[in-house]
PDB file of C-alpha atoms in Angstrom:
ATOM      1  CA  UNK A   1     -26.388 -29.343  31.571  1.00  0.00           C
ATOM      2  CA  UNK A   2     -26.313 -26.250  29.322  1.00  0.00           C
ATOM      3  CA  UNK A   3     -26.710 -27.267  25.708  1.00  0.00           C
ATOM      4  CA  UNK A   4     -24.908 -24.857  23.495  1.00  0.00           C
ATOM      5  CA  UNK A   5     -26.123 -26.278  20.217  1.00  0.00           C
ATOM      6  CA  UNK A   6     -29.796 -25.241  20.323  1.00  0.00           C
ATOM      7  CA  UNK A   7     -31.718 -22.058  19.536  1.00  0.00           C
ATOM      8  CA  UNK A   8     -34.370 -20.576  21.796  1.00  0.00           C
ATOM      9  CA  UNK A   9     -37.809 -21.982  21.210  1.00  0.00           C
ATOM     10  CA  UNK A  10     -40.856 -19.794  21.538  1.00  0.00           C
ATOM     11  CA  UNK A  11     -43.013 -22.361  23.373  1.00  0.00           C
ATOM     12  CA  UNK A  12     -40.917 -23.451  26.361  1.00  0.00           C
ATOM     13  CA  UNK A  13     -37.436 -23.481  27.798  1.00  0.00           C
ATOM     14  CA  UNK A  14     -34.977 -25.707  25.757  1.00  0.00           C
ATOM     15  CA  UNK A  15     -34.196 -28.244  28.445  1.00  0.00           C
ATOM     16  CA  UNK A  16     -31.011 -30.264  28.157  1.00  0.00           C
ATOM     17  CA  UNK A  17     -31.427 -34.157  28.262  1.00  0.00           C
ATOM     18  CA  UNK A  18     -29.635 -34.367  31.660  1.00  0.00           C
ATOM     19  CA  UNK A  19     -32.046 -31.821  33.091  1.00  0.00           C
ATOM     20  CA  UNK A  20     -35.003 -33.756  31.845  1.00  0.00           C
ATOM     21  CA  UNK A  21     -33.392 -36.907  33.106  1.00  0.00           C
ATOM     22  CA  UNK A  22     -33.180 -35.342  36.593  1.00  0.00           C
ATOM     23  CA  UNK A  23     -36.947 -34.574  36.473  1.00  0.00           C
ATOM     24  CA  UNK A  24     -37.572 -38.227  35.564  1.00  0.00           C
ATOM     25  CA  UNK A  25     -35.351 -39.506  38.361  1.00  0.00           C
ATOM     26  CA  UNK A  26     -36.846 -37.275  41.049  1.00  0.00           C
ATOM     27  CA  UNK A  27     -40.411 -38.181  40.034  1.00  0.00           C
ATOM     28  CA  UNK A  28     -39.612 -41.880  39.973  1.00  0.00           C
ATOM     29  CA  UNK A  29     -38.212 -41.584  43.451  1.00  0.00           C
ATOM     30  CA  UNK A  30     -41.464 -40.008  44.828  1.00  0.00           C
ATOM     31  CA  UNK A  31     -43.623 -42.250  46.955  1.00  0.00           C
ATOM     32  CA  UNK A  32     -46.417 -42.092  49.509  1.00  0.00           C
ATOM     33  CA  UNK A  33     -48.703 -40.061  47.232  1.00  0.00           C
ATOM     34  CA  UNK A  34     -46.293 -37.154  46.688  1.00  0.00           C
ATOM     35  CA  UNK A  35     -47.335 -35.062  43.673  1.00  0.00           C
ATOM     36  CA  UNK A  36     -45.511 -35.406  40.380  1.00  0.00           C
ATOM     37  CA  UNK A  37     -43.354 -32.369  39.785  1.00  0.00           C
ATOM     38  CA  UNK A  38     -43.692 -30.457  36.504  1.00  0.00           C
ATOM     39  CA  UNK A  39     -41.319 -27.940  34.972  1.00  0.00           C
ATOM     40  CA  UNK A  40     -41.592 -24.186  35.487  1.00  0.00           C
ATOM     41  CA  UNK A  41     -39.696 -22.150  32.915  1.00  0.00           C
ATOM     42  CA  UNK A  42     -39.456 -19.056  35.185  1.00  0.00           C
ATOM     43  CA  UNK A  43     -38.015 -21.152  38.001  1.00  0.00           C
ATOM     44  CA  UNK A  44     -35.581 -22.715  35.520  1.00  0.00           C
ATOM     45  CA  UNK A  45     -34.566 -19.146  34.442  1.00  0.00           C
ATOM     46  CA  UNK A  46     -33.750 -18.414  38.084  1.00  0.00           C
ATOM     47  CA  UNK A  47     -31.955 -21.723  38.485  1.00  0.00           C
ATOM     48  CA  UNK A  48     -29.916 -21.320  35.330  1.00  0.00           C
ATOM     49  CA  UNK A  49     -28.841 -17.800  35.990  1.00  0.00           C
ATOM     50  CA  UNK A  50     -27.747 -18.631  39.489  1.00  0.00           C
ATOM     51  CA  UNK A  51     -25.696 -21.658  38.241  1.00  0.00           C
ATOM     52  CA  UNK A  52     -24.122 -19.528  35.538  1.00  0.00           C
ATOM     53  CA  UNK A  53     -23.230 -16.880  38.040  1.00  0.00           C
ATOM     54  CA  UNK A  54     -21.639 -19.362  40.452  1.00  0.00           C
ATOM     55  CA  UNK A  55     -19.449 -20.808  37.659  1.00  0.00           C
ATOM     56  CA  UNK A  56     -18.621 -17.521  36.048  1.00  0.00           C
ATOM     57  CA  UNK A  57     -17.822 -15.556  39.192  1.00  0.00           C
ATOM     58  CA  UNK A  58     -16.273 -18.361  41.254  1.00  0.00           C
ATOM     59  CA  UNK A  59     -18.559 -18.835  44.270  1.00  0.00           C
ATOM     60  CA  UNK A  60     -20.876 -21.513  45.678  1.00  0.00           C
ATOM     61  CA  UNK A  61     -23.662 -20.216  47.865  1.00  0.00           C
ATOM     62  CA  UNK A  62     -27.398 -19.614  48.024  1.00  0.00           C
ATOM     63  CA  UNK A  63     -26.745 -15.867  48.247  1.00  0.00           C
ATOM     64  CA  UNK A  64     -25.735 -14.114  45.112  1.00  0.00           C
ATOM     65  CA  UNK A  65     -22.034 -12.988  45.486  1.00  0.00           C
ATOM     66  CA  UNK A  66     -21.689 -11.618  41.959  1.00  0.00           C
ATOM     67  CA  UNK A  67     -24.072 -11.714  39.073  1.00  0.00           C
ATOM     68  CA  UNK A  68     -24.835 -10.879  35.491  1.00  0.00           C
ATOM     69  CA  UNK A  69     -28.521 -10.897  36.330  1.00  0.00           C
ATOM     70  CA  UNK A  70     -29.384 -10.299  40.011  1.00  0.00           C
ATOM     71  CA  UNK A  71     -28.477  -7.782  42.737  1.00  0.00           C
ATOM     72  CA  UNK A  72     -25.625  -8.842  44.951  1.00  0.00           C
ATOM     73  CA  UNK A  73     -26.860 -10.645  48.150  1.00  0.00           C
ATOM     74  CA  UNK A  74     -30.050 -11.782  46.464  1.00  0.00           C
ATOM     75  CA  UNK A  75     -31.655 -14.777  48.232  1.00  0.00           C
ATOM     76  CA  UNK A  76     -33.241 -17.698  46.351  1.00  0.00           C
ATOM     77  CA  UNK A  77     -36.798 -16.366  46.773  1.00  0.00           C
ATOM     78  CA  UNK A  78     -35.666 -12.906  45.602  1.00  0.00           C
ATOM     79  CA  UNK A  79     -34.120 -14.362  42.426  1.00  0.00           C
ATOM     80  CA  UNK A  80     -37.260 -16.359  41.845  1.00  0.00           C
ATOM     81  CA  UNK A  81     -39.422 -13.311  42.317  1.00  0.00           C
ATOM     82  CA  UNK A  82     -37.259 -11.237  39.928  1.00  0.00           C
ATOM     83  CA  UNK A  83     -37.734 -14.022  37.406  1.00  0.00           C
ATOM     84  CA  UNK A  84     -41.527 -13.943  37.770  1.00  0.00           C
ATOM     85  CA  UNK A  85     -42.274 -16.511  40.469  1.00  0.00           C
ATOM     86  CA  UNK A  86     -43.610 -15.761  43.973  1.00  0.00           C
ATOM     87  CA  UNK A  87     -44.281 -19.158  45.638  1.00  0.00           C
ATOM     88  CA  UNK A  88     -40.766 -20.227  46.713  1.00  0.00           C
ATOM     89  CA  UNK A  89     -40.360 -23.434  48.579  1.00  0.00           C
ATOM     90  CA  UNK A  90     -36.724 -24.514  48.495  1.00  0.00           C
ATOM     91  CA  UNK A  91     -33.421 -24.542  46.673  1.00  0.00           C
ATOM     92  CA  UNK A  92     -30.773 -27.174  46.277  1.00  0.00           C
ATOM     93  CA  UNK A  93     -27.286 -26.647  44.922  1.00  0.00           C
ATOM     94  CA  UNK A  94     -24.582 -29.052  43.950  1.00  0.00           C
ATOM     95  CA  UNK A  95     -21.327 -28.674  41.947  1.00  0.00           C
ATOM     96  CA  UNK A  96     -18.846 -30.994  40.369  1.00  0.00           C
ATOM     97  CA  UNK A  97     -21.331 -33.650  39.192  1.00  0.00           C
ATOM     98  CA  UNK A  98     -21.761 -34.060  35.450  1.00  0.00           C
ATOM     99  CA  UNK A  99     -24.911 -36.265  35.276  1.00  0.00           C
ATOM    100  CA  UNK A 100     -28.402 -36.040  36.592  1.00  0.00           C
ATOM    101  CA  UNK A 101     -27.986 -39.341  38.443  1.00  0.00           C
ATOM    102  CA  UNK A 102     -24.889 -38.214  40.156  1.00  0.00           C
ATOM    103  CA  UNK A 103     -26.487 -34.909  41.220  1.00  0.00           C
ATOM    104  CA  UNK A 104     -29.565 -36.691  42.496  1.00  0.00           C
ATOM    105  CA  UNK A 105     -27.570 -39.196  44.513  1.00  0.00           C
ATOM    106  CA  UNK A 106     -25.445 -36.376  45.954  1.00  0.00           C
ATOM    107  CA  UNK A 107     -28.553 -34.588  47.207  1.00  0.00           C
ATOM    108  CA  UNK A 108     -30.264 -37.784  48.342  1.00  0.00           C
ATOM    109  CA  UNK A 109     -27.298 -38.551  50.543  1.00  0.00           C
ATOM    110  CA  UNK A 110     -27.931 -35.305  52.511  1.00  0.00           C
ATOM    111  CA  UNK A 111     -31.000 -35.302  54.793  1.00  0.00           C
ATOM    112  CA  UNK A 112     -31.746 -31.619  54.297  1.00  0.00           C
ATOM    113  CA  UNK A 113     -31.441 -31.805  50.493  1.00  0.00           C
ATOM    114  CA  UNK A 114     -33.494 -34.981  50.342  1.00  0.00           C
ATOM    115  CA  UNK A 115     -36.275 -33.302  52.470  1.00  0.00           C
ATOM    116  CA  UNK A 116     -36.368 -30.517  49.973  1.00  0.00           C
ATOM    117  CA  UNK A 117     -36.899 -32.936  47.122  1.00  0.00           C
ATOM    118  CA  UNK A 118     -39.614 -34.834  49.001  1.00  0.00           C
ATOM    119  CA  UNK A 119     -41.655 -31.872  50.223  1.00  0.00           C
ATOM    120  CA  UNK A 120     -45.323 -32.645  49.453  1.00  0.00           C
ATOM    121  CA  UNK A 121     -46.266 -28.992  49.396  1.00  0.00           C
ATOM    122  CA  UNK A 122     -44.385 -28.291  46.206  1.00  0.00           C
ATOM    123  CA  UNK A 123     -45.599 -29.094  42.666  1.00  0.00           C
ATOM    124  CA  UNK A 124     -43.167 -27.323  40.248  1.00  0.00           C
ATOM    125  CA  UNK A 125     -39.423 -27.352  39.749  1.00  0.00           C
ATOM    126  CA  UNK A 126     -36.750 -25.328  37.952  1.00  0.00           C
ATOM    127  CA  UNK A 127     -33.716 -27.381  36.850  1.00  0.00           C
ATOM    128  CA  UNK A 128     -30.470 -26.124  35.501  1.00  0.00           C
ATOM    129  CA  UNK A 129     -26.972 -27.565  34.976  1.00  0.00           C
ATOM    130  CA  UNK A 130     -24.347 -25.188  33.649  1.00  0.00           C
ATOM    131  CA  UNK A 131     -20.958 -26.249  32.399  1.00  0.00           C
ATOM    132  CA  UNK A 132     -18.172 -23.764  32.974  1.00  0.00           C
ATOM    133  CA  UNK A 133     -14.989 -25.442  31.765  1.00  0.00           C
ATOM    134  CA  UNK A 134     -12.564 -22.879  33.149  1.00  0.00           C
ATOM    135  CA  UNK A 135     -14.146 -22.864  36.635  1.00  0.00           C
ATOM    136  CA  UNK A 136     -13.177 -24.840  39.767  1.00  0.00           C
ATOM    137  CA  UNK A 137     -16.118 -27.243  39.827  1.00  0.00           C
ATOM    138  CA  UNK A 138     -16.985 -27.146  36.105  1.00  0.00           C
ATOM    139  CA  UNK A 139     -20.596 -28.330  36.561  1.00  0.00           C
ATOM    140  CA  UNK A 140     -23.077 -26.260  38.661  1.00  0.00           C
ATOM    141  CA  UNK A 141     -26.613 -27.618  39.333  1.00  0.00           C
ATOM    142  CA  UNK A 142     -29.394 -25.542  40.824  1.00  0.00           C
ATOM    143  CA  UNK A 143     -32.952 -26.795  41.493  1.00  0.00           C
ATOM    144  CA  UNK A 144     -35.632 -24.413  42.691  1.00  0.00           C
ATOM    145  CA  UNK A 145     -38.941 -25.670  44.010  1.00  0.00           C
ATOM    146  CA  UNK A 146     -42.295 -23.921  44.073  1.00  0.00           C
ATOM    147  CA  UNK A 147     -45.713 -24.528  45.628  1.00  0.00           C
ATOM    148  CA  UNK A 148     -47.888 -23.149  42.858  1.00  0.00           C
ATOM    149  CA  UNK A 149     -48.312 -23.969  39.145  1.00  0.00           C
ATOM    150  CA  UNK A 150     -47.516 -20.810  37.238  1.00  0.00           C
ATOM    151  CA  UNK A 151     -48.323 -19.912  33.544  1.00  0.00           C
ATOM    152  CA  UNK A 152     -45.015 -21.213  32.385  1.00  0.00           C
ATOM    153  CA  UNK A 153     -45.444 -24.679  33.969  1.00  0.00           C
ATOM    154  CA  UNK A 154     -45.629 -27.727  31.833  1.00  0.00           C
ATOM    155  CA  UNK A 155     -44.690 -31.399  31.478  1.00  0.00           C
ATOM    156  CA  UNK A 156     -41.657 -32.270  29.281  1.00  0.00           C
ATOM    157  CA  UNK A 157     -42.416 -31.686  25.589  1.00  0.00           C
ATOM    158  CA  UNK A 158     -45.593 -29.757  26.386  1.00  0.00           C
ATOM    159  CA  UNK A 159     -46.056 -26.009  25.805  1.00  0.00           C
ATOM    160  CA  UNK A 160     -46.922 -23.947  28.835  1.00  0.00           C
ATOM    161  CA  UNK A 161     -50.708 -23.370  29.224  1.00  0.00           C
ATOM    162  CA  UNK A 162     -50.394 -19.660  28.330  1.00  0.00           C
ATOM    163  CA  UNK A 163     -47.908 -17.489  26.476  1.00  0.00           C
ATOM    164  CA  UNK A 164     -44.891 -17.142  28.735  1.00  0.00           C
ATOM    165  CA  UNK A 165     -42.652 -14.118  28.890  1.00  0.00           C
ATOM    166  CA  UNK A 166     -39.652 -13.939  26.535  1.00  0.00           C
ATOM    167  CA  UNK A 167     -36.557 -15.237  28.336  1.00  0.00           C
ATOM    168  CA  UNK A 168     -32.989 -14.251  27.603  1.00  0.00           C
ATOM    169  CA  UNK A 169     -31.179 -16.513  25.131  1.00  0.00           C
ATOM    170  CA  UNK A 170     -28.645 -19.061  26.288  1.00  0.00           C
ATOM    171  CA  UNK A 171     -25.069 -18.679  25.030  1.00  0.00           C
ATOM    172  CA  UNK A 172     -24.823 -19.152  21.229  1.00  0.00           C
ATOM    173  CA  UNK A 173     -23.533 -22.449  19.790  1.00  0.00           C
ATOM    174  CA  UNK A 174     -19.855 -23.032  20.513  1.00  0.00           C
ATOM    175  CA  UNK A 175     -19.669 -20.516  23.292  1.00  0.00           C
ATOM    176  CA  UNK A 176     -19.113 -21.793  26.792  1.00  0.00           C
ATOM    177  CA  UNK A 177     -19.715 -19.674  29.866  1.00  0.00           C
ATOM    178  CA  UNK A 178     -16.484 -18.119  30.950  1.00  0.00           C
ATOM    179  CA  UNK A 179     -15.298 -17.900  34.573  1.00  0.00           C
ATOM    180  CA  UNK A 180     -14.357 -14.543  35.859  1.00  0.00           C
ATOM    181  CA  UNK A 181     -12.380 -13.582  39.026  1.00  0.00           C
ATOM    182  CA  UNK A 182     -12.604 -16.993  40.569  1.00  0.00           C
ATOM    183  CA  UNK A 183     -12.531 -16.947  44.367  1.00  0.00           C
ATOM    184  CA  UNK A 184     -12.982 -20.275  46.204  1.00  0.00           C
ATOM    185  CA  UNK A 185     -13.521 -18.801  49.647  1.00  0.00           C
ATOM    186  CA  UNK A 186     -16.875 -18.325  51.331  1.00  0.00           C
ATOM    187  CA  UNK A 187     -18.476 -21.637  50.340  1.00  0.00           C
ATOM    188  CA  UNK A 188     -21.771 -22.080  52.273  1.00  0.00           C
ATOM    189  CA  UNK A 189     -22.998 -25.562  53.057  1.00  0.00           C
ATOM    190  CA  UNK A 190     -26.642 -26.494  53.446  1.00  0.00           C
ATOM    191  CA  UNK A 191     -29.889 -26.608  51.503  1.00  0.00           C
ATOM    192  CA  UNK A 192     -32.122 -23.561  51.475  1.00  0.00           C
ATOM    193  CA  UNK A 193     -35.702 -23.867  52.562  1.00  0.00           C
ATOM    194  CA  UNK A 194     -38.056 -20.985  53.324  1.00  0.00           C
ATOM    195  CA  UNK A 195     -36.205 -17.992  54.744  1.00  0.00           C
ATOM    196  CA  UNK A 196     -33.469 -19.924  56.561  1.00  0.00           C
ATOM    197  CA  UNK A 197     -30.490 -22.128  55.859  1.00  0.00           C
ATOM    198  CA  UNK A 198     -30.248 -25.691  56.959  1.00  0.00           C
ATOM    199  CA  UNK A 199     -26.619 -26.235  57.914  1.00  0.00           C
ATOM    200  CA  UNK A 200     -24.610 -29.402  57.588  1.00  0.00           C
ATOM    201  CA  UNK A 201     -21.012 -30.356  57.097  1.00  0.00           C
ATOM    202  CA  UNK A 202     -20.174 -31.502  53.589  1.00  0.00           C
ATOM    203  CA  UNK A 203     -17.258 -33.409  52.120  1.00  0.00           C
ATOM    204  CA  UNK A 204     -15.498 -31.698  49.256  1.00  0.00           C
ATOM    205  CA  UNK A 205     -13.735 -34.624  47.600  1.00  0.00           C
ATOM    206  CA  UNK A 206     -12.822 -34.619  43.928  1.00  0.00           C
ATOM    207  CA  UNK A 207     -14.290 -31.143  43.489  1.00  0.00           C
ATOM    208  CA  UNK A 208     -17.790 -32.229  44.437  1.00  0.00           C
ATOM    209  CA  UNK A 209     -19.896 -30.222  46.867  1.00  0.00           C
ATOM    210  CA  UNK A 210     -23.541 -29.844  47.892  1.00  0.00           C
ATOM    211  CA  UNK A 211     -25.257 -26.703  49.161  1.00  0.00           C
TER     212      UNK A 211
END
């Protein structure tokens, strides 16, 4: 979840405890020789900005409907490329879940989203949970997966292997992301893998939804 109390660090993205907890949970769930996922700061930039856009502009979709960062209609691999990463594998979205464990269980209950998390061809992950208190779902999770270790990749607490690019600051302490022009129509279900969308029906109960 977005932590509003910290300043930008020069060595790596300032991950929230829930985001790091998600990484621990997904790696503990891996079996059958699947590689351990490590963090990619550029993938997390793409993930965080998409989560922020969804909460701020009132949509829930893999395509960018409105944005402070990306062109309208941007697909996950386009957002990743614009953030500096070109080896897209998959994207999972979920909203309405506060904790890493809840988000993980929500995705694991969906075959398509679970398949994304268990893909043996991917080795890095971007993780972001943004809290938008005035929005419909309030919590917006995005995880982006990639197949190549990039210069901003690292394990938790470790600096990237080379100097990463300077990333935009998160909101200053005490400032939450504000929702704008909320519109709850056009929700698209399904995980995103490659250049297609895996479709499934989802249950929107208690303002929780997967995508």
